[in-house]
Tab-separated table of C-alpha atoms and ligand atoms in Angstrom:
chain	number	residue	atom	x	y	z
A	3	MET	CA	0.149	0.016	0.007
A	4	LYS	CA	2.831	2.358	1.113
A	5	ARG	CA	4.255	2.576	-2.234
A	6	GLU	CA	0.617	2.114	-4.199
A	7	ILE	CA	0.507	5.301	-2.315
A	8	GLU	CA	4.026	7.010	-3.598
A	9	GLU	CA	3.482	6.259	-6.889
A	10	ALA	CA	0.314	8.201	-7.630
A	11	ALA	CA	1.483	10.845	-5.375
A	12	ALA	CA	5.005	10.215	-7.512
A	13	TYR	CA	2.332	10.813	-10.210
A	14	LEU	CA	0.019	14.129	-9.442
A	15	ARG	CA	2.597	15.386	-7.992
A	16	ALA	CA	4.531	15.372	-11.853
A	17	ARG	CA	0.927	17.306	-13.168
A	18	VAL	CA	-0.024	19.416	-10.784
A	19	GLY	CA	3.199	20.541	-9.955
A	20	GLU	CA	3.214	22.899	-6.323
A	21	VAL	CA	0.376	20.688	-4.254
A	22	PRO	CA	-1.995	22.974	-2.285
A	23	LYS	CA	-2.125	22.527	0.355
A	24	LEU	CA	-6.208	22.299	0.794
A	25	ALA	CA	-7.706	19.254	-0.167
A	26	LEU	CA	-12.138	19.429	-0.208
A	27	VAL	CA	-13.909	16.460	-1.238
A	28	LEU	CA	-16.730	17.341	-2.961
A	29	GLY	CA	-20.180	14.975	-2.218
A	30	SER	CA	-23.081	13.497	-4.252
A	31	GLY	CA	-25.518	17.056	-6.288
A	32	LEU	CA	-22.266	19.100	-4.838
A	33	GLY	CA	-19.546	18.692	-7.366
A	34	GLY	CA	-20.598	20.874	-9.787
A	35	LEU	CA	-18.196	23.074	-7.353
A	36	ALA	CA	-15.371	21.849	-9.230
A	37	ASP	CA	-16.320	23.716	-12.543
A	38	GLU	CA	-15.813	27.004	-10.828
A	39	VAL	CA	-11.720	26.377	-9.927
A	40	GLU	CA	-10.026	28.849	-11.682
A	41	GLU	CA	-6.377	27.995	-14.160
A	42	ALA	CA	-7.405	24.038	-13.743
A	43	VAL	CA	-5.307	21.030	-13.438
A	44	VAL	CA	-8.332	17.935	-14.489
A	45	VAL	CA	-6.453	14.762	-14.043
A	46	PRO	CA	-9.194	11.954	-14.392
A	47	TYR	CA	-9.176	9.272	-11.850
A	48	GLY	CA	-8.475	6.612	-14.121
A	49	GLU	CA	-5.389	8.198	-15.113
A	50	ILE	CA	-3.814	8.292	-11.581
A	51	PRO	CA	-1.941	4.771	-10.262
A	52	HIS	CA	-3.754	2.785	-8.066
A	53	PHE	CA	-6.930	4.939	-7.669
A	54	PRO	CA	-9.919	3.546	-8.160
A	55	VAL	CA	-12.660	4.290	-9.902
A	56	SER	CA	-15.407	6.116	-8.369
A	57	THR	CA	-18.769	4.251	-10.086
A	58	ALA	CA	-21.967	6.808	-8.295
A	59	PRO	CA	-23.951	8.161	-10.014
A	60	VAL	CA	-22.942	11.821	-11.391
A	61	HIS	CA	-19.611	11.666	-9.666
A	62	ALA	CA	-17.604	12.348	-11.667
A	63	GLY	CA	-14.929	11.347	-11.274
A	64	ARG	CA	-11.722	13.373	-11.362
A	65	LEU	CA	-9.325	15.401	-9.715
A	66	VAL	CA	-9.054	18.825	-9.730
A	67	ALA	CA	-6.272	21.454	-9.202
A	68	GLY	CA	-6.628	24.972	-9.215
A	69	ARG	CA	-7.636	28.042	-7.693
A	70	LEU	CA	-10.888	29.153	-5.869
A	71	ALA	CA	-11.223	31.614	-4.421
A	72	GLY	CA	-8.475	32.724	-5.122
A	73	ARG	CA	-6.909	29.945	-2.613
A	74	ARG	CA	-5.105	27.131	-4.183
A	75	VAL	CA	-7.166	23.831	-3.934
A	76	LEU	CA	-7.262	20.540	-4.898
A	77	VAL	CA	-10.860	19.053	-5.037
A	78	MET	CA	-11.951	15.748	-5.422
A	79	GLN	CA	-15.457	15.481	-7.801
A	80	GLY	CA	-16.705	11.735	-6.660
A	81	ARG	CA	-15.148	10.374	-3.995
A	82	PHE	CA	-15.261	6.430	-3.058
A	83	HIS	CA	-18.118	4.597	-1.528
A	84	PHE	CA	-17.999	1.297	0.488
A	85	TYR	CA	-21.491	0.663	-0.770
A	86	GLU	CA	-19.546	0.600	-4.085
A	87	GLY	CA	-17.563	-2.401	-3.482
A	88	HIS	CA	-14.575	-0.909	-2.752
A	89	PRO	CA	-11.919	-2.233	-0.193
A	90	MET	CA	-11.802	-0.282	3.024
A	91	GLU	CA	-8.066	0.913	2.752
A	92	ARG	CA	-9.705	2.067	-1.198
A	93	VAL	CA	-11.880	4.682	-0.561
A	94	ALA	CA	-9.282	5.967	1.720
A	95	PHE	CA	-6.483	6.004	-0.246
A	96	PRO	CA	-6.718	9.924	-1.830
A	97	VAL	CA	-6.865	11.127	2.041
A	98	ARG	CA	-3.533	9.076	2.498
A	99	VAL	CA	-1.962	9.857	-1.143
A	100	PHE	CA	-2.532	13.445	-0.217
A	101	ARG	CA	-1.233	13.277	2.578
A	102	ALA	CA	1.991	11.994	1.031
A	103	LEU	CA	2.097	15.255	-1.154
A	104	GLY	CA	1.376	17.523	1.516
A	105	VAL	CA	-1.662	18.905	1.858
A	106	GLU	CA	-2.650	19.706	5.392
A	107	LYS	CA	-6.380	20.051	6.111
A	108	LEU	CA	-9.018	17.835	4.374
A	109	PHE	CA	-12.087	19.119	3.387
A	110	LEU	CA	-14.932	16.862	2.949
A	111	THR	CA	-18.584	17.710	1.885
A	112	ASN	CA	-21.668	15.390	1.460
A	113	ALA	CA	-25.174	14.726	0.847
A	114	ALA	CA	-27.138	13.408	4.195
A	115	GLY	CA	-30.025	12.410	5.545
A	116	GLY	CA	-31.754	14.708	8.556
A	117	ALA	CA	-32.483	12.680	11.107
A	118	ASN	CA	-32.716	15.525	13.623
A	119	LEU	CA	-36.624	16.112	14.261
A	120	GLY	CA	-35.636	19.816	13.803
A	121	TYR	CA	-34.029	19.511	10.445
A	122	ALA	CA	-35.486	20.975	7.566
A	123	PRO	CA	-34.227	19.806	3.586
A	124	GLY	CA	-31.963	21.891	2.081
A	125	ASP	CA	-30.247	22.257	5.956
A	126	PHE	CA	-26.294	22.634	6.042
A	127	MET	CA	-24.204	21.241	9.052
A	128	LEU	CA	-21.290	21.757	9.998
A	129	ILE	CA	-20.427	17.954	11.555
A	130	SER	CA	-19.341	18.104	14.620
A	131	ASP	CA	-18.555	14.792	15.734
A	132	HIS	CA	-19.591	11.437	14.163
A	133	ILE	CA	-20.995	7.874	15.092
A	134	ASN	CA	-19.055	4.706	12.613
A	135	LEU	CA	-22.852	2.115	12.893
A	136	THR	CA	-20.878	-0.530	10.165
A	137	GLY	CA	-18.391	-2.222	12.142
A	138	GLN	CA	-16.019	-1.076	9.181
A	139	ASN	CA	-12.216	1.066	8.981
A	140	PRO	CA	-9.818	2.159	6.538
A	141	CYS	CA	-7.015	1.228	9.482
A	142	ILE	CA	-8.036	-2.266	10.296
A	143	GLY	CA	-4.959	-4.173	8.843
A	144	PRO	CA	-0.944	-3.698	9.100
A	145	ASN	CA	-0.153	-0.566	10.535
A	146	ASP	CA	2.061	2.103	8.968
A	147	ASP	CA	3.798	3.932	12.116
A	148	SER	CA	5.384	5.905	9.932
A	149	THR	CA	1.862	7.545	8.732
A	150	GLY	CA	0.133	7.296	11.901
A	151	LEU	CA	-0.534	5.909	15.530
A	152	ARG	CA	-1.232	2.594	15.842
A	153	PHE	CA	-4.006	3.651	18.067
A	154	PHE	CA	-5.242	7.244	17.646
A	155	ASP	CA	-7.519	9.670	18.986
A	156	MET	CA	-10.785	10.804	17.646
A	157	SER	CA	-11.563	13.111	20.132
A	158	LYS	CA	-11.664	15.846	18.028
A	159	ALA	CA	-11.472	14.777	14.985
A	160	TYR	CA	-13.296	17.858	13.035
A	161	ASP	CA	-10.566	20.144	13.934
A	162	PRO	CA	-12.392	22.783	16.455
A	163	GLU	CA	-10.363	25.871	14.170
A	164	LEU	CA	-11.682	24.557	10.884
A	165	ARG	CA	-15.090	24.912	12.222
A	166	ALA	CA	-14.742	27.617	14.060
A	167	ILE	CA	-13.899	29.510	10.751
A	168	ALA	CA	-16.864	28.027	9.082
A	169	ARG	CA	-18.833	29.601	11.504
A	170	ARG	CA	-17.566	33.326	10.797
A	171	ALA	CA	-18.241	31.791	7.295
A	172	GLY	CA	-22.015	31.069	7.842
A	173	LYS	CA	-22.858	33.949	9.687
A	174	GLU	CA	-21.240	36.801	7.892
A	175	LEU	CA	-23.273	35.055	4.145
A	176	GLY	CA	-25.641	35.143	6.919
A	177	LEU	CA	-26.818	31.294	6.204
A	178	GLU	CA	-27.669	29.660	8.933
A	179	LEU	CA	-25.118	26.717	9.569
A	180	ARG	CA	-26.543	23.478	11.813
A	181	GLU	CA	-24.050	22.122	14.156
A	182	GLY	CA	-24.457	17.719	14.317
A	183	VAL	CA	-23.581	14.537	14.559
A	184	TYR	CA	-22.810	12.461	11.875
A	185	ALA	CA	-23.622	9.290	11.746
A	186	TRP	CA	-22.595	7.141	8.338
A	187	PHE	CA	-23.883	3.466	7.902
A	188	THR	CA	-22.813	1.699	4.290
A	189	GLY	CA	-26.126	1.911	2.360
A	190	PRO	CA	-26.863	1.975	-0.710
A	191	SER	CA	-30.520	0.551	0.968
A	192	PHE	CA	-31.418	3.851	2.322
A	193	GLU	CA	-32.001	3.163	5.642
A	194	THR	CA	-34.592	1.966	7.651
A	195	PRO	CA	-37.187	3.720	10.034
A	196	ALA	CA	-36.187	2.202	12.753
A	197	GLU	CA	-32.814	2.901	12.122
A	198	ILE	CA	-33.338	6.418	11.934
A	199	ARG	CA	-34.605	5.448	15.661
A	200	LEU	CA	-31.728	4.130	16.660
A	201	ALA	CA	-29.048	6.844	15.334
A	202	ARG	CA	-31.647	9.414	16.787
A	203	THR	CA	-31.678	7.509	20.502
A	204	LEU	CA	-27.330	7.380	19.510
A	205	GLY	CA	-26.979	11.168	19.124
A	206	ALA	CA	-26.596	11.516	15.546
A	207	ASP	CA	-28.578	14.872	13.644
A	208	ALA	CA	-27.579	13.202	10.440
A	209	VAL	CA	-27.044	10.511	8.664
A	210	GLY	CA	-25.037	9.090	5.662
A	211	MET	CA	-23.363	7.087	3.707
A	212	SER	CA	-19.314	8.563	3.366
A	213	THR	CA	-16.940	10.690	4.985
A	214	VAL	CA	-15.997	8.510	8.362
A	215	PRO	CA	-13.907	6.527	6.496
A	216	GLU	CA	-11.958	9.495	5.002
A	217	VAL	CA	-11.551	11.592	8.528
A	218	ILE	CA	-10.453	8.468	10.286
A	219	ALA	CA	-7.553	7.772	7.525
A	220	ALA	CA	-7.030	11.248	7.471
A	221	VAL	CA	-7.287	12.289	11.267
A	222	HIS	CA	-4.546	9.078	11.320
A	223	CYS	CA	-2.193	10.608	9.157
A	224	GLY	CA	-2.592	13.588	10.950
A	225	LEU	CA	-4.741	16.027	8.547
A	226	ARG	CA	-7.450	18.616	9.847
A	227	VAL	CA	-10.232	17.803	8.824
A	228	LEU	CA	-13.954	20.073	8.742
A	229	GLY	CA	-17.498	18.126	7.041
A	230	ILE	CA	-20.689	19.385	6.285
A	231	SER	CA	-23.026	17.995	5.191
A	232	CYS	CA	-26.464	19.018	2.845
A	233	VAL	CA	-29.619	17.847	4.575
A	234	THR	CA	-30.639	16.847	0.998
A	235	ASN	CA	-34.374	15.099	2.672
A	236	MET	CA	-35.407	13.758	6.367
A	237	ALA	CA	-34.220	10.631	7.152
A	238	ALA	CA	-36.749	7.422	7.221
A	239	GLY	CA	-39.928	6.894	8.555
A	240	ILE	CA	-40.097	10.933	9.534
A	241	LEU	CA	-41.988	11.929	6.598
A	242	ASP	CA	-44.657	9.505	5.445
A	243	GLN	CA	-42.666	9.418	1.492
A	244	PRO	CA	-40.123	7.130	0.065
A	245	ILE	CA	-36.458	8.297	-0.006
A	246	THR	CA	-34.956	8.692	-3.581
A	247	GLY	CA	-31.612	9.240	-5.037
A	248	GLU	CA	-33.311	11.758	-7.648
A	249	GLU	CA	-34.224	13.712	-3.999
A	250	VAL	CA	-31.252	13.926	-3.069
A	251	LEU	CA	-29.486	15.278	-6.207
A	252	GLU	CA	-32.617	17.800	-6.936
A	253	ILE	CA	-32.331	19.176	-3.164
A	254	SER	CA	-28.338	19.416	-3.114
A	255	ALA	CA	-28.216	21.011	-6.566
A	256	ARG	CA	-30.913	23.419	-5.769
A	257	ARG	CA	-28.379	24.300	-3.099
A	258	ARG	CA	-26.163	25.174	-5.387
A	259	PRO	CA	-25.456	28.850	-5.073
A	260	GLU	CA	-25.462	28.892	-1.296
A	261	PHE	CA	-22.897	26.516	-0.919
A	262	SER	CA	-20.803	27.174	-3.129
A	263	ALA	CA	-20.135	30.731	-1.597
A	264	LEU	CA	-19.830	28.629	1.745
A	265	VAL	CA	-17.586	26.602	0.468
A	266	ARG	CA	-15.453	29.618	-0.964
A	267	ARG	CA	-15.867	31.186	2.466
A	268	ILE	CA	-14.085	29.041	4.319
A	269	VAL	CA	-12.055	28.499	2.044
A	270	GLU	CA	-10.792	32.041	1.211
A	271	LEU	CA	-10.760	31.936	5.823
A	272	ALA	CA	-9.230	28.100	5.688
A	273	VAL	CA	-5.976	29.374	3.510
A	274	GLN	CA	-3.358	31.910	3.854
A	275	ALA	CA	-3.529	34.566	0.893
A	276	GLY	CA	-0.871	33.674	-1.917
A	277	ARG	CA	-0.486	29.879	-0.910
B	303	HPA	N1	-29.654	8.181	3.995
B	303	HPA	C1	-28.367	8.169	4.626
B	303	HPA	N2	-27.741	8.801	3.058
B	303	HPA	C2	-27.641	10.021	2.707
B	303	HPA	C3	-29.770	9.605	2.369
B	303	HPA	C4	-30.717	9.047	3.334
B	303	HPA	O1	-31.298	9.845	4.264
B	303	HPA	N3	-29.705	11.374	3.153
B	303	HPA	C5	-28.769	11.522	1.379
B	303	HPA	N4	-27.657	10.668	1.515
């Protein structure tokens, strides 16, 4: 795995040149933001050694390096989900490559179902913590001690300073930001009403099928993490209506302007000018 990480990193260094310090992962329906990157160098995942190829609908599957809000960023337009059949270490692979490239901050976004009864579709939620309900973990297996510790702390997985920046960005833009706990289910089935009651009882505010593996791998290798969910629907059993993938994409697309403004401002505040 270490050799594969290094080969992917060497390839990207050659393609991208100086690598940005902040990487952004765009979730379902939110990938359009990558089109706003200026001075873009676009690398399809299929060209990067050992990178998996994304099969999720409307996940474009490319890495875009360039500028957003004047700051240099590396954007993953499309991520790898466990439900696609990728082994956990492949889901986390890009994060480890970012680390090898010198990335310091990882900003993850996703579409999520609202489990908190006070939430509404279209809300943005700053992730304060997560619950891993899957029994999966990308760090299972031999530990590379040069990357991170065998046993590592997750008590501040979502960086307090980056969260403060996100709150500030939301306030400046007049956007209400919820703040809550994200619970990870593997999918691809949406949850049952009973599973949502379970998650809510355990303290979850939103549920989704991504992000947690990347966060665990990122904390392991010392990246500072920020996560934001776009609540695209109320989770199962809250409303008397089925949940559909179309609805998820429709709501995230509808919130694109606000989401874009929020992400841009956060990037601007989180990356020093000139970098
Ligand atoms: N459950 C899981 N993942 C999701 C949901 C949901 O309700 N909405 C968007 N992603």
